[in-house]
Short mmCIF file of C-alpha atoms and ligand atoms in Angstrom, two decimals:
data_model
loop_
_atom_site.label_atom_id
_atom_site.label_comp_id
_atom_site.label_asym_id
_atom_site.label_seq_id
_atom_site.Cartn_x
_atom_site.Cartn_y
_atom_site.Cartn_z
CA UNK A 1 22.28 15.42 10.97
CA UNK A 2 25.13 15.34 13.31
CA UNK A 3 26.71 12.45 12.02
CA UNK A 4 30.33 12.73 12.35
CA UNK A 5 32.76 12.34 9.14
CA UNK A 6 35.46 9.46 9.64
CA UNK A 7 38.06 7.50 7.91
CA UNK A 8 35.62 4.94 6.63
CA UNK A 9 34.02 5.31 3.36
CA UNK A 10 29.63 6.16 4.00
CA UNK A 11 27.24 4.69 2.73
CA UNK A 12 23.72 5.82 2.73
CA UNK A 13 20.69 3.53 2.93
CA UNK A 14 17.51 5.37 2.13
CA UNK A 15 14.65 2.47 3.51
CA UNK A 16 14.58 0.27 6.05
CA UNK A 17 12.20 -2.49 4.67
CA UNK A 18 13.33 -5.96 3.55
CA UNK A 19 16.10 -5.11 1.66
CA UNK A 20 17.88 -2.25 3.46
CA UNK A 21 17.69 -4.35 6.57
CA UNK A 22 19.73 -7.07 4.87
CA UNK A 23 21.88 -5.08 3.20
CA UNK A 24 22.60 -3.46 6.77
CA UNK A 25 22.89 -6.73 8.36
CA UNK A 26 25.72 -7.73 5.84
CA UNK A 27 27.62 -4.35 6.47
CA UNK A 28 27.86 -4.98 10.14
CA UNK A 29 31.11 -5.11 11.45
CA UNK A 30 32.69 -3.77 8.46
CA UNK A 31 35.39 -0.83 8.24
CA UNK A 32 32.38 1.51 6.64
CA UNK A 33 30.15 3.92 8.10
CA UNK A 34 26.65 3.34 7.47
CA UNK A 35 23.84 6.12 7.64
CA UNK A 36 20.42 4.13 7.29
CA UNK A 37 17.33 6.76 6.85
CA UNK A 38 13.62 6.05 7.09
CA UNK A 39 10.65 7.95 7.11
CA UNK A 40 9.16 5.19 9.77
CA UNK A 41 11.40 4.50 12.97
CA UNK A 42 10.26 0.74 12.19
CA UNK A 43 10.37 -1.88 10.01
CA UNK A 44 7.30 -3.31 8.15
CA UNK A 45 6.27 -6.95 7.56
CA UNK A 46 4.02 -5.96 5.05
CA UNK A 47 3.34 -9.81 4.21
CA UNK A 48 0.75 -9.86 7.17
CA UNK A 49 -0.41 -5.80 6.62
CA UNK A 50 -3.77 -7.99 5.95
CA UNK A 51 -4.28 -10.07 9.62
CA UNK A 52 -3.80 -5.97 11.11
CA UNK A 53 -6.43 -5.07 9.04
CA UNK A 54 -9.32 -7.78 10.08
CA UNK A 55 -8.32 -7.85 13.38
CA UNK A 56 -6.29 -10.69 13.32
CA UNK A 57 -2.85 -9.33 14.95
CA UNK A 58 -2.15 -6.53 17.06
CA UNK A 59 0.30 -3.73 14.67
CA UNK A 60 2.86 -4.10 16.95
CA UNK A 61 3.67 -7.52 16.52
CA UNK A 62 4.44 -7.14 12.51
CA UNK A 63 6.68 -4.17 13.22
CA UNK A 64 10.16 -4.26 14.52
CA UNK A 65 12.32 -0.94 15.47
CA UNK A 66 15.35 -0.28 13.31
CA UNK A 67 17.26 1.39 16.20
CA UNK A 68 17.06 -2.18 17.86
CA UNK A 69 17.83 -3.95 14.47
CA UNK A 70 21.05 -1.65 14.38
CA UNK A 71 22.14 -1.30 17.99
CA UNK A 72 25.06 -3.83 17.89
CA UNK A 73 26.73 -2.68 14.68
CA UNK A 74 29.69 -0.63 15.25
CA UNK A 75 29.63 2.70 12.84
CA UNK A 76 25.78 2.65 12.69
CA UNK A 77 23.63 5.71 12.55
CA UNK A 78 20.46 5.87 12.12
CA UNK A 79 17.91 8.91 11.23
CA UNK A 80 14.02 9.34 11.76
CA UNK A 81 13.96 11.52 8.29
CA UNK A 82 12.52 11.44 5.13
CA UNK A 83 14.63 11.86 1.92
CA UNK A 84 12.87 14.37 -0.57
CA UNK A 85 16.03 14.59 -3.59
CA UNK A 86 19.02 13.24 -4.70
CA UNK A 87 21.63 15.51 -5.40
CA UNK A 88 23.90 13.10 -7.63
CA UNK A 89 25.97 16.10 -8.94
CA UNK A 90 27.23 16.72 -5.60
CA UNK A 91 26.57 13.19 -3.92
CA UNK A 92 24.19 14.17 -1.26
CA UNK A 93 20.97 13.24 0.05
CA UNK A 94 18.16 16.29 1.21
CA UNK A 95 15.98 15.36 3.94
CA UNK A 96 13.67 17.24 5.95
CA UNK A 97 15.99 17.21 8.76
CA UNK A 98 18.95 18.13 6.77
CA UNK A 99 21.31 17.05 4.07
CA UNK A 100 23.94 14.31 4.09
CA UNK A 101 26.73 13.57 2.25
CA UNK A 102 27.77 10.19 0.74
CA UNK A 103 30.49 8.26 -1.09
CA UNK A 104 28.13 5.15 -1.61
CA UNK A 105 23.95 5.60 -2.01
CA UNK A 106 21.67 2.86 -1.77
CA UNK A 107 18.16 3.26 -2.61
CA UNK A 108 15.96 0.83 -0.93
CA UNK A 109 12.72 2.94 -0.90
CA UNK A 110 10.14 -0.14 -1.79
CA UNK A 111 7.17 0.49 -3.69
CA UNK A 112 4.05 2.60 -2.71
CA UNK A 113 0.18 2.10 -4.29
CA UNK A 114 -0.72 2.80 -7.84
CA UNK A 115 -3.31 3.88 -8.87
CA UNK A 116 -2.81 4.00 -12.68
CA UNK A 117 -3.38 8.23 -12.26
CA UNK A 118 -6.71 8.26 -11.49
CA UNK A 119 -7.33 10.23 -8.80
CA UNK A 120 -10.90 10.03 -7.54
CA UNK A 121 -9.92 6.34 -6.69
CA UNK A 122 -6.80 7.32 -5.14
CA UNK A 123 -9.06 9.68 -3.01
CA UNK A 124 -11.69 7.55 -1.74
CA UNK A 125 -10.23 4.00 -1.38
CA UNK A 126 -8.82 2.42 0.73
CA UNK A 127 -4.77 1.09 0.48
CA UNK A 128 -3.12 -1.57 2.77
CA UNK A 129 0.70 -0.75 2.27
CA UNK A 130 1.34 0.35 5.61
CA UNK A 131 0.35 -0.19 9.36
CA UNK A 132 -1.51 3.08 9.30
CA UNK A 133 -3.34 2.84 6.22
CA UNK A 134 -4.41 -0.70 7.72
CA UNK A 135 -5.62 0.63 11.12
CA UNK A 136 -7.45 3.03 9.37
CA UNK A 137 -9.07 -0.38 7.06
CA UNK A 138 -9.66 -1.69 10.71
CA UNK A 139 -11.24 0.72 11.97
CA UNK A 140 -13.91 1.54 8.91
CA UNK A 141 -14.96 -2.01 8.50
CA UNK A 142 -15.44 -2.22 12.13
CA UNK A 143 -17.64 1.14 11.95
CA UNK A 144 -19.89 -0.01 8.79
CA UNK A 145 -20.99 -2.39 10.84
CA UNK A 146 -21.84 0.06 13.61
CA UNK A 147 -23.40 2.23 11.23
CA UNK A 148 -25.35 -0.67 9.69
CA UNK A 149 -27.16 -1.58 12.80
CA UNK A 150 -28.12 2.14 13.06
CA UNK A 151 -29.84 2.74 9.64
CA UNK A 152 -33.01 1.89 8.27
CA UNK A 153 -32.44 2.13 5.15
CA UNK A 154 -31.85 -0.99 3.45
CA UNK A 155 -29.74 0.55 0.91
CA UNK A 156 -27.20 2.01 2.80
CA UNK A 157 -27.12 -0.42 5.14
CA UNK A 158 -25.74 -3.54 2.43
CA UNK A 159 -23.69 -0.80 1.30
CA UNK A 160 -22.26 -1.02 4.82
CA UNK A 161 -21.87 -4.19 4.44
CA UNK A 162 -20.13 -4.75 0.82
CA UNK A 163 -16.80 -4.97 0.64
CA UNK A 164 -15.12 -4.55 -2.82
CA UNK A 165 -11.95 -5.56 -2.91
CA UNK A 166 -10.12 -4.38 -6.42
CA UNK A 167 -6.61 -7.08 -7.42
CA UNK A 168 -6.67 -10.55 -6.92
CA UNK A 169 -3.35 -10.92 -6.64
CA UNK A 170 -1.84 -12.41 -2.60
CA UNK A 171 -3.07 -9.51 -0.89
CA UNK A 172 -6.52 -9.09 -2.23
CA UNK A 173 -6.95 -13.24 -2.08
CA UNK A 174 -5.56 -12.92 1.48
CA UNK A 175 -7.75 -9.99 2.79
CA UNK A 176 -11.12 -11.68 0.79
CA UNK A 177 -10.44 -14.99 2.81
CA UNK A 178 -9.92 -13.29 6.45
CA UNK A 179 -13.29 -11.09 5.31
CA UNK A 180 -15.09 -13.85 4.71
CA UNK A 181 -13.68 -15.99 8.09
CA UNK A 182 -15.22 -13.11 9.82
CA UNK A 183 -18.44 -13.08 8.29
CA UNK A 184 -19.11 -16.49 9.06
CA UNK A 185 -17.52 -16.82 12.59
CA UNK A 186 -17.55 -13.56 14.11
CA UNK A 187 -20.12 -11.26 12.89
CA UNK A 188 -23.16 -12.99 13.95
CA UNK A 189 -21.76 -13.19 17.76
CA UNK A 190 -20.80 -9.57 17.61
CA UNK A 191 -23.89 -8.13 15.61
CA UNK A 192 -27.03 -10.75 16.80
CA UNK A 193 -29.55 -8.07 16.13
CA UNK A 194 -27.96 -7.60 12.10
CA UNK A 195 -28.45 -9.59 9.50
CA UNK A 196 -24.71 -9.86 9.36
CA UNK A 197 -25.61 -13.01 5.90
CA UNK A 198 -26.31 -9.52 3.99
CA UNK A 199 -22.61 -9.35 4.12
CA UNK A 200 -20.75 -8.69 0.82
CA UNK A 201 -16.93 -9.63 0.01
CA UNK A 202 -16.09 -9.15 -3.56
CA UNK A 203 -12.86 -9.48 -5.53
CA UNK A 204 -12.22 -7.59 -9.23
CA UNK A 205 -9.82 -8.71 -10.34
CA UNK A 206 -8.84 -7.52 -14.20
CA UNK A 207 -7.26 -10.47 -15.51
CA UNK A 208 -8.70 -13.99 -16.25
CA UNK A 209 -7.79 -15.34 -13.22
CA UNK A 210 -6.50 -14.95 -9.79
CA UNK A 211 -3.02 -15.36 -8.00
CA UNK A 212 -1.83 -14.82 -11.86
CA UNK A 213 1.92 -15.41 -12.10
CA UNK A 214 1.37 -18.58 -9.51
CA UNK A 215 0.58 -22.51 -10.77
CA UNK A 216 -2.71 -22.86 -12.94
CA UNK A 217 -3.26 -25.19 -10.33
CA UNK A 218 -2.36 -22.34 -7.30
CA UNK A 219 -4.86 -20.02 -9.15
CA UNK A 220 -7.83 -22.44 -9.38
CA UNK A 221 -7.48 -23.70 -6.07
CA UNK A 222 -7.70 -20.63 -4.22
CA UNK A 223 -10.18 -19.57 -6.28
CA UNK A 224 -12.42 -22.68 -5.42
CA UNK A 225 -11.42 -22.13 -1.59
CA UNK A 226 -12.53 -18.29 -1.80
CA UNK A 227 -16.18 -19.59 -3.79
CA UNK A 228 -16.86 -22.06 -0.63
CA UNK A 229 -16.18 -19.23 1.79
CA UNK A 230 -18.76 -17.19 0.03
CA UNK A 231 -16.42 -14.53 -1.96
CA UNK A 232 -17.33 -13.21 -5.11
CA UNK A 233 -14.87 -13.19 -8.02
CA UNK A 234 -15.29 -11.17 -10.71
CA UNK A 235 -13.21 -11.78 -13.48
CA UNK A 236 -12.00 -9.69 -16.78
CA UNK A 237 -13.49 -6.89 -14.77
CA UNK A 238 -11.80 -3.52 -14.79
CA UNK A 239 -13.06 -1.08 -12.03
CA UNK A 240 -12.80 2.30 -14.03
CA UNK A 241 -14.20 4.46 -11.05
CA UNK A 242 -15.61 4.85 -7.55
CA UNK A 243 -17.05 8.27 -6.03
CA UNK A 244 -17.18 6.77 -2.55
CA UNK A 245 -20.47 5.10 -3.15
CA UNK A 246 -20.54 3.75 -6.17
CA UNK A 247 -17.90 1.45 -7.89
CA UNK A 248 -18.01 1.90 -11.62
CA UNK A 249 -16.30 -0.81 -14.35
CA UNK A 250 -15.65 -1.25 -17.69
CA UNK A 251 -18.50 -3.80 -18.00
CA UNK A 252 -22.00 -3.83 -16.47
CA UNK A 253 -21.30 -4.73 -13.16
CA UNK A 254 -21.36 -1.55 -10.69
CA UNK A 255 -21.50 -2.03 -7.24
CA UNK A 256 -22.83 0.21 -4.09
CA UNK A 257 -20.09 0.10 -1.17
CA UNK A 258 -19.03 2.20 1.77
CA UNK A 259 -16.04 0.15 1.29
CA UNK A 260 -13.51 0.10 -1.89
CA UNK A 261 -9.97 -1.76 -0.99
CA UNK A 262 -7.64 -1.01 -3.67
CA UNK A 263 -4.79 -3.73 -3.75
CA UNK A 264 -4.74 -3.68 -7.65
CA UNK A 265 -0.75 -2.84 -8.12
CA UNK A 266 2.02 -1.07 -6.55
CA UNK A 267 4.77 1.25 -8.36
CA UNK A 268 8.51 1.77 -7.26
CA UNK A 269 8.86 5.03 -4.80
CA UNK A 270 10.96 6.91 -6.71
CA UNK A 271 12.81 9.84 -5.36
CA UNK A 272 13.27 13.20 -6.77
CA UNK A 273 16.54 14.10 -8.46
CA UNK A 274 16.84 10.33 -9.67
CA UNK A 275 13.95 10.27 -11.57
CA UNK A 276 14.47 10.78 -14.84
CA UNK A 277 12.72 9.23 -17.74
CA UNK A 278 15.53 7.21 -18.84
CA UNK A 279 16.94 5.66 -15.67
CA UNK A 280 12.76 4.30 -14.91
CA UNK A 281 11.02 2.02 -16.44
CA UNK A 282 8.22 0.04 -16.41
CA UNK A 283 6.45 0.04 -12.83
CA UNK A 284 8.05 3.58 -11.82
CA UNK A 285 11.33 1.24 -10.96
CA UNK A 286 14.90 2.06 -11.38
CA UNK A 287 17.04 0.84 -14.30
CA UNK A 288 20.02 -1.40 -12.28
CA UNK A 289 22.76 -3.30 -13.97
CA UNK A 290 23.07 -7.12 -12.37
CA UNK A 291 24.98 -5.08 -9.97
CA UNK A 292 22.07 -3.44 -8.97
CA UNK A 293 23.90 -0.11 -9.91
CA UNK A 294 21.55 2.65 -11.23
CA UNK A 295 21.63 2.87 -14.93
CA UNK A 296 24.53 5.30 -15.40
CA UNK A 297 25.69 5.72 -11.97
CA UNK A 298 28.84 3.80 -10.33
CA UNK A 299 28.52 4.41 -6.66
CA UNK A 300 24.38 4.90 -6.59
CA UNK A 301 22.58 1.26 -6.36
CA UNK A 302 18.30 0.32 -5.86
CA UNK A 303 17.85 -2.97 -4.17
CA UNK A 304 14.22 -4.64 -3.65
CA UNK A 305 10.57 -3.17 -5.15
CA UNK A 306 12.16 0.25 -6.03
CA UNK A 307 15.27 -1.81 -8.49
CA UNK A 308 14.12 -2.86 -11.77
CA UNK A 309 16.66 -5.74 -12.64
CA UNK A 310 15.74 -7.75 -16.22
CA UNK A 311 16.98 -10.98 -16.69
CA UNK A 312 16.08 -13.58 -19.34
CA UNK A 313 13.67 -15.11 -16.57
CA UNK A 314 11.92 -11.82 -15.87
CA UNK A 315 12.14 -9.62 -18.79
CA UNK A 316 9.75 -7.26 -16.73
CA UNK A 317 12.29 -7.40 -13.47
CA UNK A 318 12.46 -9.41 -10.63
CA UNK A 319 9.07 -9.92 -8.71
CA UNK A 320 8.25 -7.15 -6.60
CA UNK A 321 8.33 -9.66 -3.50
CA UNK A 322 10.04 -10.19 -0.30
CA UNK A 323 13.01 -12.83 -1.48
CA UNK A 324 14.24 -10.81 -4.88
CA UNK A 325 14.74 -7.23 -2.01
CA UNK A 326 16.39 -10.08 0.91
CA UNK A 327 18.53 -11.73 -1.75
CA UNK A 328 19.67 -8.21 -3.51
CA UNK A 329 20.19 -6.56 0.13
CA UNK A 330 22.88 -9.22 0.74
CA UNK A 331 24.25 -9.86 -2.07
CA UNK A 332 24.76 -5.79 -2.45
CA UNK A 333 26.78 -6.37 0.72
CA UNK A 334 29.29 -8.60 -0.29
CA UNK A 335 29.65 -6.47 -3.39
CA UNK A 336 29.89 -3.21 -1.78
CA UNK A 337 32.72 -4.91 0.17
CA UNK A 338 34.16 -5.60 -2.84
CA UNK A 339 34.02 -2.28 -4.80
CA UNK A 340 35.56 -0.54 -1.63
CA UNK A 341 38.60 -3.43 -1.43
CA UNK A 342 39.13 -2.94 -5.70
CA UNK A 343 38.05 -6.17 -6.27
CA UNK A 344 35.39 -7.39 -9.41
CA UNK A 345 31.63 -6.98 -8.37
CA UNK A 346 29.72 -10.68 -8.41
CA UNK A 347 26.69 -10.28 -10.39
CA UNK A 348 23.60 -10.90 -8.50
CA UNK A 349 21.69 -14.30 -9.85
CA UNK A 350 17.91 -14.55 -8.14
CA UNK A 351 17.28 -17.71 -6.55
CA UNK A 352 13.58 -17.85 -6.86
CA UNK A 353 11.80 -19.91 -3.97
CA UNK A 354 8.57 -20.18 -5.18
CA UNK A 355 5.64 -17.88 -4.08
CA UNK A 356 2.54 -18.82 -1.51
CA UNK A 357 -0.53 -17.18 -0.33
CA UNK A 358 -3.15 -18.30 2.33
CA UNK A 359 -7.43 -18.12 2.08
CA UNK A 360 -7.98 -18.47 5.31
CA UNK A 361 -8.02 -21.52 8.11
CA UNK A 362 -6.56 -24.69 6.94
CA UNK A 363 -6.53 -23.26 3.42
CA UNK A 364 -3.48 -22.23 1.57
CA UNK A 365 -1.80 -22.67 -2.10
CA UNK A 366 2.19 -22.52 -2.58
CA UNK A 367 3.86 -23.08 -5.42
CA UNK A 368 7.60 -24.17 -4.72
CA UNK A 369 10.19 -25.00 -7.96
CA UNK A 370 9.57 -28.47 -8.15
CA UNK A 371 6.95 -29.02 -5.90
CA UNK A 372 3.12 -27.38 -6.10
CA UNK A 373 0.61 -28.23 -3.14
CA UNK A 374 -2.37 -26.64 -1.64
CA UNK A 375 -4.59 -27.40 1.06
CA UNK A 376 -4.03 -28.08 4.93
CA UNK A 377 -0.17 -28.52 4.42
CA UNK A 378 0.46 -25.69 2.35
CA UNK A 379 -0.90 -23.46 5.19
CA UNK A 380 1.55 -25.01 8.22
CA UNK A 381 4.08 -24.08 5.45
CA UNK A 382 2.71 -20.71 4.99
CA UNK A 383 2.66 -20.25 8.42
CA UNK A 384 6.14 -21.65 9.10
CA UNK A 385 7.63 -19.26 6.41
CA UNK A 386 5.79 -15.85 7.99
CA UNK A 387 6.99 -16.83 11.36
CA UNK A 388 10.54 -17.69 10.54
CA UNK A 389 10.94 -14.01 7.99
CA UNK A 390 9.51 -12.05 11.23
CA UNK A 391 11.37 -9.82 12.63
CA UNK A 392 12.27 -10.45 16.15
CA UNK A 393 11.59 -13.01 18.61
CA UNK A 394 8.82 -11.73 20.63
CA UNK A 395 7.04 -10.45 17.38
CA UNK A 396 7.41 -14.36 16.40
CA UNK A 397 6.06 -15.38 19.84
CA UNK A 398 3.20 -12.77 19.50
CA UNK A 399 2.03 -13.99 16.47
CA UNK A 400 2.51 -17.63 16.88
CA UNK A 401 0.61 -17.48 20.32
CA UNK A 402 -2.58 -14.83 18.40
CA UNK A 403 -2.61 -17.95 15.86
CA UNK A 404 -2.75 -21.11 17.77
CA UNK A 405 -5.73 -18.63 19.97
CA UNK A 406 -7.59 -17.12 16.98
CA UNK A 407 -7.27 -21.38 15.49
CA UNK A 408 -8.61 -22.46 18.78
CA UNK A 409 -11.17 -19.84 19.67
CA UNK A 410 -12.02 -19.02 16.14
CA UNK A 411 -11.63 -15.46 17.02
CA UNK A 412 -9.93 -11.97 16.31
CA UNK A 413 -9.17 -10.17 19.36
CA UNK A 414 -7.90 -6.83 17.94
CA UNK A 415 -11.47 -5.88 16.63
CA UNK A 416 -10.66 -2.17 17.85
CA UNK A 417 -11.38 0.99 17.04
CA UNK A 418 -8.97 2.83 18.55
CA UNK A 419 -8.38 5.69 15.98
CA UNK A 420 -11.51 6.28 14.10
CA UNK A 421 -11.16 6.60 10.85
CA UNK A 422 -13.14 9.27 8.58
CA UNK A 423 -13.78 8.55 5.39
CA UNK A 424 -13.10 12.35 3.35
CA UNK A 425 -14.77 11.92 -0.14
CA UNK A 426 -13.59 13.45 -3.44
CA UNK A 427 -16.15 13.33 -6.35
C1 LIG B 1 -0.10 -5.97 1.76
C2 LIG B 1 1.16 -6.57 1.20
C3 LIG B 1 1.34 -7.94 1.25
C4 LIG B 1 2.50 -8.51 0.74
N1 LIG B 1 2.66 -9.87 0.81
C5 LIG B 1 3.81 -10.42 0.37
C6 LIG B 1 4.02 -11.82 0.48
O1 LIG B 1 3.16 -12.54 0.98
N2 LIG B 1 5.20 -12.33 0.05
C7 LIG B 1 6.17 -11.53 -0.51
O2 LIG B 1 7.24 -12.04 -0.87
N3 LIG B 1 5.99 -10.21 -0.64
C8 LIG B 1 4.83 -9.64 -0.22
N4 LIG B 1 4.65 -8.29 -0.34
C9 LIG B 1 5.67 -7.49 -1.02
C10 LIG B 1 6.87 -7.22 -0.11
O3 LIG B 1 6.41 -6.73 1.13
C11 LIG B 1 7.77 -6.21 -0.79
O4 LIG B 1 8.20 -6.76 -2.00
C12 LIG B 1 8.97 -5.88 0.08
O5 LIG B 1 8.54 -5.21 1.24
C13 LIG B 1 9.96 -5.00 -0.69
O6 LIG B 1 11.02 -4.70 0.17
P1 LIG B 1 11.79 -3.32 0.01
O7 LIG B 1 12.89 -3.34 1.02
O8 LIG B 1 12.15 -3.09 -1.41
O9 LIG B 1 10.72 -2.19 0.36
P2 LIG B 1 9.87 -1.96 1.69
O10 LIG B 1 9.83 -3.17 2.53
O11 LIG B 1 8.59 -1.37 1.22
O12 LIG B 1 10.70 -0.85 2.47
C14 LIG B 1 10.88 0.45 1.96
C15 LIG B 1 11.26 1.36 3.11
O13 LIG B 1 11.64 2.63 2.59
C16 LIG B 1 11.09 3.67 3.36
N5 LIG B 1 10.98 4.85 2.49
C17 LIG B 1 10.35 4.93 1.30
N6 LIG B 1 10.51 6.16 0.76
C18 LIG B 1 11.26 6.86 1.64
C19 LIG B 1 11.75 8.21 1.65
N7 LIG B 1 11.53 9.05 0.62
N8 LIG B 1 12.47 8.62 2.73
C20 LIG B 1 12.71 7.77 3.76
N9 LIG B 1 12.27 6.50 3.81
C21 LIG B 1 11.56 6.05 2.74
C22 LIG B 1 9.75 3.12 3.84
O14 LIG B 1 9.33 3.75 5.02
C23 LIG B 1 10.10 1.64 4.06
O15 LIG B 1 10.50 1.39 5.39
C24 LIG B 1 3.50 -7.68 0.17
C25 LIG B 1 3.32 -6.30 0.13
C26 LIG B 1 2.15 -5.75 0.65
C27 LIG B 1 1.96 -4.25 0.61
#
């Protein structure tokens, strides 16, 4: 990998998402060497995967290059490469551009979709965990309603034109509401000649509500917001299957789509070599002590989606959300500091700071520790929050300046297809 071996103890950082950012960002300037590896020469906002998706933002403005993240910090290296095992008998990492060794590993790999094993789903839906998987969203919604202008048959064409969306959780809520903003405002200027009212946006969501794990409150205020802009919820609905045409559930209710968006759960990206059955647990995440070492291991950590840290609080682990993988990432810093200087680890304590998610215009819930509001306010604090967790300046000028035009205009410039996307079914 041609990174040279020095005095300084290395430490390996396999993910450059929210938490191996800020656990970088702490190590700066610090008598350690520090190898960061990433399959992706960029760092993800994933919060705003969604606004790429429905044409909202442009993907460049929610991605931020690690070299430029890194390029100040002294004993940096960074490597386009993606980590296949973990050799923990001989403390190395094996990449397909080579293998590293390390005296400190971090694993900061995130979380990728889950499908609960079935396969056909896996096959023909469509995910939204990174910026090409939500081009690829872009660009079929964009061609239904291509197609649907083209066909005479009635069937396929709503088909075209429904949009299932499986998980009501923040990113299904968040994609429904943006759907549904362009039904209403942008369709029927684009697509005069359609009958763009035939338009379909449903949510399944498996539970009894939506937004579960915010306020009651939260839950049945986005849930009203979502009914006003025309969204379908489906409650204590399970989808069980979907061929690429047909969505099947455990109830009744079976829908025709071109169109399945699968935001129903995500599971820790575990990497071989550290994957045995004892050290994961629930949610494919790792086992971690408070300090977020790896069940059995002393210089091996997980920070953020991938660590599975109980506490009285969250006997499940810490929400697989932005703050718990920021909050680790430092803390696992100061701590790493401390392990190489001989001095006691601090264990980590989460500081939760509440959770939010936004409908669409004017239209958001949040639920903060002592303090739960929704509405018109709750959305300039929605926005405020996005903008200020961006990565880089421009990216924050970018978006701010697409949102006060898309507010004004009532538009969504980036309705491109630029890489056409083919759907390849599996039945
Ligand atoms: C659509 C969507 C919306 C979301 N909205 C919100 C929200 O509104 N608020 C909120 O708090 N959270 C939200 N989240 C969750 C939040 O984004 C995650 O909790 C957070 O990104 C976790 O940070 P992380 O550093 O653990 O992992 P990630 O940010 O996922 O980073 C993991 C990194 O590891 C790299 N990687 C993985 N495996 C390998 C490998 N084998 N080799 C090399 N590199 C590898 C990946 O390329 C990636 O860069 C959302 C997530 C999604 C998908």
């Amino acid at each position: 990998m041609n990174i040279p071996r020095t005095s300084y103890p290395r430490i390996v950082i396999i993910g450059g998402g929210f938490a191996g950012i800020s656990l970088a960002k702490k190590l700066s300037k610090q008598e350690v060497q520090v190898v960061l590896l990433d399959k992706h020469n960029y760092h993800t906002f994933q919060p705003l995967l969604y606004q790429v998706s429905t044409g909202g933002l442009e993907p460049d403005s929610i991605a931020y290059p690690i070299r430029k993240i890194l390029k100040d910090f002294p004993n940096f290296y960074f490597r386009l490469a993606h980590v296949d095992e973990i050799d923990t008998l001989n403390s190395r990492v094996i990449t397909d551009i080579g293998e590293l060794k390390f005296d400190y590993l971090v694993i900061a790999s995130g979380s990728k979709t889950n499908y609960f094993g079935n396969e056909t789903i896996k096959a023909n839906s469509m995910a939204m965990k990174t910026i090409p998987q939500s081009l690829n969203l872009r660009s079929l919604i964009l061609e239904n309603f291509e197609e649907a202008l083209l066909t005479s048959d009635l069937n396929e064409r709503n088909s075209l034109m429904n949009f299932v969306i499986v998980g009501g959780g923040p990113t299904g809520v968040e994609l429904a509401g943006a759907l549904a903003e362009i039904k209403k405002g942008i369709l029927p200027k684009d697509y005069p000649d359609l009958d763009t009212r035939l338009a379909q946006i449903h949510i399944v969501q498996s539970s009894d509500c939506i937004l579960k794990g915010m306020s009651d409150k939260a839950s049945q205020k986005a849930e009203d917001f979502l009914e006003k802009l025309g969204v379908n919820i489906w409650k204590n609905v399970r989808v069980t299957n979907y061929d690429g045409k047909t969505v099947t559930t455990n109830t009744d209710l079976v829908f025709e789509t071109a169109t399945l968006i699968w935001a129903a759960g995500v599971m820790g990206a575990t990497i071989k070599g550290l994957d045995a059955a004892e050290l994961v647990t629930r949610g494919n995440r790792l086992l971690v002590n408070e300090f977020n070492q790896v069940k059995g291991f002393s210089t091996i950590f997980a920070v953020g989606d991938i660590a599975c840290l109980v506490t009285e609080e969250f006997p499940d682990g810490l929400p697989m959300m932005a703050q718990p993988a920021i909050q680790q990432g430092e803390q696992l810093g100061d701590n790493m500091l401390r392990l190489i200087e001989e001095k006691p680890m601090k264990p980590f304590v989460y500081k939760d700071k509440g959770a939010m998610a936004t409908i669409g215009r004017n239209k958001a819930v949040v639920d903060l520790k002592h303090f739960k509001f929704q509405g018109i306010f709750a959305w300039y604090v929605w926005m405020y929050v996005h903008l200020f967790f961006l990565i880089g300046f421009r990216n924050r000028m970018v978006v701010f300046i697409n949102w006060v035009y898309n507010y004004i205009r009532f538009d969504r410039e980036a309705r491109l297809i630029i890489r056409p996307y083919k759907k390849k079914l599996k039945r």
